Each structure stands twice: as C-alpha cells, then as structure tokens.
Coordinates of C-alpha atoms in Angstrom, one line a residue:
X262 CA 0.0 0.0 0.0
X263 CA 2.5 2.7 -1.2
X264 CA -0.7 4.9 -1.6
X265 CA -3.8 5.4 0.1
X266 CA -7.5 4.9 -1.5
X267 CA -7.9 8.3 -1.0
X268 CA -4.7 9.6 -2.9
X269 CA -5.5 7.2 -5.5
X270 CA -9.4 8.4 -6.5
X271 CA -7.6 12.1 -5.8
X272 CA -5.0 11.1 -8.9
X273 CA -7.7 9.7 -11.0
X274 CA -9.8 12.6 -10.3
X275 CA -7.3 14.7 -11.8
X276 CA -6.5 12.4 -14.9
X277 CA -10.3 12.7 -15.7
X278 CA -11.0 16.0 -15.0
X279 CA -13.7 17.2 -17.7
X280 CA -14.9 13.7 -18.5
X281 CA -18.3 12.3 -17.5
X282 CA -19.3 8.6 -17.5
X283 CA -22.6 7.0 -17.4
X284 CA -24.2 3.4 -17.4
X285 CA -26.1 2.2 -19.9
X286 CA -29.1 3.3 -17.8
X287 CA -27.8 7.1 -18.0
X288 CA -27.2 7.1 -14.3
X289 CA -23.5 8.8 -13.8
X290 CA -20.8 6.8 -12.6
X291 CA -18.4 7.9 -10.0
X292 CA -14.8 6.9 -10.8
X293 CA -12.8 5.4 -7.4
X294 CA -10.1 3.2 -6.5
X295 CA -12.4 0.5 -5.5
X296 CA -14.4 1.0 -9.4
X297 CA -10.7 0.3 -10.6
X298 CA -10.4 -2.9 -9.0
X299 CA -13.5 -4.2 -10.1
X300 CA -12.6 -3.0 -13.5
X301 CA -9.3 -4.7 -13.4
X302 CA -10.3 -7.8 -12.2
X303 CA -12.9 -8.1 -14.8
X304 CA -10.0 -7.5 -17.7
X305 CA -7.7 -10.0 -15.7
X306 CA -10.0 -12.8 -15.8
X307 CA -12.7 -12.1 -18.7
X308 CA -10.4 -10.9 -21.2
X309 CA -6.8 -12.3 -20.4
X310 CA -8.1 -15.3 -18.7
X311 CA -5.7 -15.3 -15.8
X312 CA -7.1 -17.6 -12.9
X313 CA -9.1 -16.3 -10.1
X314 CA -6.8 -17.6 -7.6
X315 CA -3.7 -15.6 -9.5
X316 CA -5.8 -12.5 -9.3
X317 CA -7.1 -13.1 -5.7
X318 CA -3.0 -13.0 -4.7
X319 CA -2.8 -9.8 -6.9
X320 CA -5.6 -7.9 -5.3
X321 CA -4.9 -9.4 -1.8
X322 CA -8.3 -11.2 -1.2
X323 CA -8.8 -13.5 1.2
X324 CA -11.6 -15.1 0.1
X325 CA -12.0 -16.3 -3.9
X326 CA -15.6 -15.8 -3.0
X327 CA -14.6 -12.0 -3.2
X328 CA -12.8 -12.1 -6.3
X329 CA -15.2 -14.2 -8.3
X330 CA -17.9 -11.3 -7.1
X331 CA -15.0 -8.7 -8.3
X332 CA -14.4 -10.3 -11.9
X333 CA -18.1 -10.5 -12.9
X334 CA -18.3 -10.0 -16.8
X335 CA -20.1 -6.9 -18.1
X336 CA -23.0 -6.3 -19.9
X337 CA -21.2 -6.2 -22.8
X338 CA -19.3 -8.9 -22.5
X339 CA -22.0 -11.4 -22.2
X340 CA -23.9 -9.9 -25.3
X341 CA -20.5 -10.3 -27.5
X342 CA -20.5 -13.9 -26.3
X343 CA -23.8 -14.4 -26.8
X344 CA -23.5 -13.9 -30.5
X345 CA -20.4 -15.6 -30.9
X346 CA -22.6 -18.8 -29.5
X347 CA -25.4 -17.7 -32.6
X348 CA -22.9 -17.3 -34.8
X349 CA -21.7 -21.0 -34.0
X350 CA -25.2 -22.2 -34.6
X351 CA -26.0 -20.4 -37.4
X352 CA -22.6 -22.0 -38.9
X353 CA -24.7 -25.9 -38.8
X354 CA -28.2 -25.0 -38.7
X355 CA -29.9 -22.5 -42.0
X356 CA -31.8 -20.2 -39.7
X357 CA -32.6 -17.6 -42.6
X358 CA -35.6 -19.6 -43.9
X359 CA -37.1 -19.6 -40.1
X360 CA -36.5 -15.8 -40.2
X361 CA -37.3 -14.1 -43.4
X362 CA -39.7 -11.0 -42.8
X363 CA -42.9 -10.3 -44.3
X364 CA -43.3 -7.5 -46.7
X365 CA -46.3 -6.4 -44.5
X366 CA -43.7 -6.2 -41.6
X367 CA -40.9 -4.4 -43.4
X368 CA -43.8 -1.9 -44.7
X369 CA -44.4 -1.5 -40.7
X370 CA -40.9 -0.9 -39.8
X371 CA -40.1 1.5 -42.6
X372 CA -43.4 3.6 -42.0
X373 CA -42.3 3.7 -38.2
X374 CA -38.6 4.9 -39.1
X375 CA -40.0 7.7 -40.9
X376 CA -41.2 9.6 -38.6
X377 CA -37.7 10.0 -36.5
X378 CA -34.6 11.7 -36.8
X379 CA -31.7 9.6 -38.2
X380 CA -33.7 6.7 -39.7
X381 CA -33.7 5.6 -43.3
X382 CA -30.0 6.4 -43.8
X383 CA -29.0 4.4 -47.4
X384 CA -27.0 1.1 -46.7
X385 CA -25.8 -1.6 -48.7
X386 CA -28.9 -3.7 -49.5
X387 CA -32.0 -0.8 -48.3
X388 CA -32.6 1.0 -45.9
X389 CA -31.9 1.4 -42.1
X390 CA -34.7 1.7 -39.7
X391 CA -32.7 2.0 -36.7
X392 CA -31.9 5.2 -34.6
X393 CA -29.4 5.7 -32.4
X394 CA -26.5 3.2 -32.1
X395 CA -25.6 0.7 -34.4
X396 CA -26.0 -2.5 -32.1
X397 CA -24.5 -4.3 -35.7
X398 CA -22.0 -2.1 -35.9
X399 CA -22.1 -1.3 -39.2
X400 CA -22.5 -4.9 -40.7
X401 CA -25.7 -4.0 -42.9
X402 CA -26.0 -7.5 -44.6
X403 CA -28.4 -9.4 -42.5
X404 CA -29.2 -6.8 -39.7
X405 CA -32.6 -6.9 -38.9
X406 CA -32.6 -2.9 -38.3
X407 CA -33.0 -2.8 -42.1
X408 CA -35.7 -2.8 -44.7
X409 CA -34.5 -4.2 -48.1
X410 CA -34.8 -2.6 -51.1
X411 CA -35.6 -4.9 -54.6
X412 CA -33.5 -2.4 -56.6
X413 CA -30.2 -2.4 -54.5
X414 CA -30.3 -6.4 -55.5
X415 CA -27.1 -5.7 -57.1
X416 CA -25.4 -4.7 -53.9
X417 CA -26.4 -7.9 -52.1
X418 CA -25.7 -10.0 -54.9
X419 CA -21.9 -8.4 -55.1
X420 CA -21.4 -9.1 -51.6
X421 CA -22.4 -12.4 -51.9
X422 CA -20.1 -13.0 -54.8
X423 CA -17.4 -11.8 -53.1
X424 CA -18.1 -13.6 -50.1
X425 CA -18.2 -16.9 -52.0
X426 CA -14.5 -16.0 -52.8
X427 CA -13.6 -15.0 -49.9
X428 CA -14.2 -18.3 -48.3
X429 CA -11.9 -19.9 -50.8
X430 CA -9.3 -17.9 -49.4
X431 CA -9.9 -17.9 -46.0
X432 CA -10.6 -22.3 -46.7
X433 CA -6.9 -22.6 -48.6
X434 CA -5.5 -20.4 -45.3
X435 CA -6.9 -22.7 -43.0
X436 CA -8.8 -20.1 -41.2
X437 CA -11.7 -21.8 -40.5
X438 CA -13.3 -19.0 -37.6
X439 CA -13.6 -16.7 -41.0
X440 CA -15.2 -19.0 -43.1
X441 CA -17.9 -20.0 -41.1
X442 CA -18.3 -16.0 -40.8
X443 CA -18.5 -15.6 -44.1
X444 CA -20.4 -18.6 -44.8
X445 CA -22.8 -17.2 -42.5
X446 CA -22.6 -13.6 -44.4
X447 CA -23.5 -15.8 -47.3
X448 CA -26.3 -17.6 -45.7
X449 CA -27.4 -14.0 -45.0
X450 CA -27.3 -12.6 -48.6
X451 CA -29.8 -15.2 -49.7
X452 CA -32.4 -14.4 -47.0
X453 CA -32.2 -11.0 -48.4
X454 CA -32.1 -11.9 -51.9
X455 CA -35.2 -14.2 -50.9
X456 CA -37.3 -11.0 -48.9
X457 CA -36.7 -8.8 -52.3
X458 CA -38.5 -11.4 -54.2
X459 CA -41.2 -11.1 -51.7
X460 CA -41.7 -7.5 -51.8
X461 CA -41.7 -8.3 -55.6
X462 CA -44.8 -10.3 -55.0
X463 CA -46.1 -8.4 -52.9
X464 CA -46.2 -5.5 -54.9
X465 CA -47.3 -7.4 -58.1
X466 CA -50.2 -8.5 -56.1
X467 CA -51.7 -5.2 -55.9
X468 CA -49.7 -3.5 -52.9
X469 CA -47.3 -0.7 -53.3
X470 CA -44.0 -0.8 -51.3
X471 CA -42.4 2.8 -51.8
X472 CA -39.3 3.6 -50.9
X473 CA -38.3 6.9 -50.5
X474 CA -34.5 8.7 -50.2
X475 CA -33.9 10.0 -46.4
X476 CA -33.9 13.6 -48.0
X477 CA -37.1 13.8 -49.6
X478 CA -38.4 13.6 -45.9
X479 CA -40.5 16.6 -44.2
X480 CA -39.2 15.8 -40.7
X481 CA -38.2 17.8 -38.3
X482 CA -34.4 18.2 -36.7

C-alpha cells in the first residue's frame, strides 16, 4: 500500500477532469479506487483469462468468493459472447428460412422509421430503420434494423459473390473462424435476396411498397 485509497481516486480525479461517465441506464458513474479494481479484475479474468486464484494473490483477497464477485463480466461482454454462440449455430443449422420477414412487416418498420430523426440512412442492400447506435456495428448485410430494397439487389448480390471467394481464401489459409463467418454472411445474402422477391410479389399482387430517399423527408431536426 504505497498509496492510500484516498490519494489514488484524488489522482484519477485529476486524470479525468472534464470527463463524465454513465451506465447504460444514463445514471452517472463515479470513478474510485475501489471501481478500478472491479474493472481490473474483470479484464484479468474475462479478457486475459488469468485464474481467479492468481488474481485473488494480486488484489490481496482472502476469500476467492470475493474475487469471483469482483471479476463479474459486463453487460457487454456477455452480449458479445452471446453472438459468438449464434454465430456457431447459425454455422450448422440454416436459420434464414425460419427468419425471413414479411413484406407487411418491413412496410411496418419502414413507416415507423420515418417519422424520426436519423432513420432511413441508405446502406448496402435498403434501408436502415434503426436510430441511435448501431447494435451491428455497421455490418448492414443481415441486420434486422434494415428494410430491403428490390432495386439495390445488385449490392447484395456483389457481396455475396465476393463472399463466395472469400471463403476460398480464407478455406486454402486454414482459417476456418472466417469462413464460417463468411459462410454465414453468405447464408445471409440469400435471406435478403429471398425477402426482395417477396416485396416483388407483394407489390405485383396489388400493394405498393415505396421507398423513398432520407432527403425527400418533411421531418423535423
């Protein structure tokens, strides 16, 4: 204990001056000494996998009770590893065909974006109906915060070509984590390709599905 608790939060105090953080919630979060160690013994075992027991000795804990307590994972941490397990699934088992949206439901989510702020930005394959954070971080093909668009076909069709290549490569490499990604982006381009041709129906059978560009919006800022 070269420094007290106190000395410590004063020193981070400093480094932080100016900055504000916040939980997911909104609720502000005060920055201590005793926030770091939680912090670091969630990196130390999470992230970097070093045993509990290793960490306990680091943070001088009697109890592993303690440091199990202190190295819980984050929000964040279980959502990432909750699509890594989808993403494993979705590798053995063609869930697009379980999943493919109805043109009535895409109409719904479209008509619903357009009244907000943000919404309907142009992305590969349609349009995106969702505001605020990008929960797919930018990985258009397959998100379900989009509504597809028949005549940006091309642009899924392209990315499914090159994600047929792509796998070649990745195969002949031996990296087989990327492959079942992009088989997976592949899988993903043909449940859009598939939705297009029901809008297609659905607008030969009498119903109009209009897209519009974000700018020819009257909405306000």
């Amino acid at each position: 204990r070269h420094l007290p608790d106190n000395a410590i939060t004063a020193c981070m105090k400093f480094l932080l001056h100016g900055m504000t953080f916040k939980t997911q919630e909104g609720d502000n979060v005060v920055v201590t000494a005793h926030l770091l160690r939680h912090a670091f013994a969630t990196h130390a075992v999470q992230v970097l996998k070093i045993p509990k027991d290793v960490v306990r000795e680091w943070l001088q804990q009697k109890d592993i009770d303690v440091t199990d307590y202190y190295s819980q994972p984050t929000d964040s941490m279980i959502a990432e590893h909750h699509d890594q397990l989808l993403m494993r699934h979705a590798a053995h088992i063609h869930l697009g065909k379980q999943v493919l949206r109805a043109p009535e439901e895409q109409v719904r989510l479209y008509q619903e974006a357009a009244g907000k702020t943000g919404t309907l930005a142009d992305v590969e394959g349609g349009h995106c109906v969702s505001h605020g954070f990008c929960a797919a971080k930018f990985a258009c093909i397959g998100c379900a915060g989009k509504v597809v668009d028949p005549t940006k076909r091309y642009q899924v069709q392209r990315k499914k070509e090159w994600g047929k290549v792509q796998v070649e490569i990745c195969r002949a490499d031996g990296l087989m984590p990327e492959v079942n990604r992009l088989e997976q982006l592949i899988r993903d381009c043909d449940a859009e390709l598939a939705e297009m041709d029901m809008i297609e129906h659905y607008r030969r059978d009498g119903n109009r599905v209009a897209f519009i560009r974000t700018e020819d919006l009257d909405v306000a800022d």
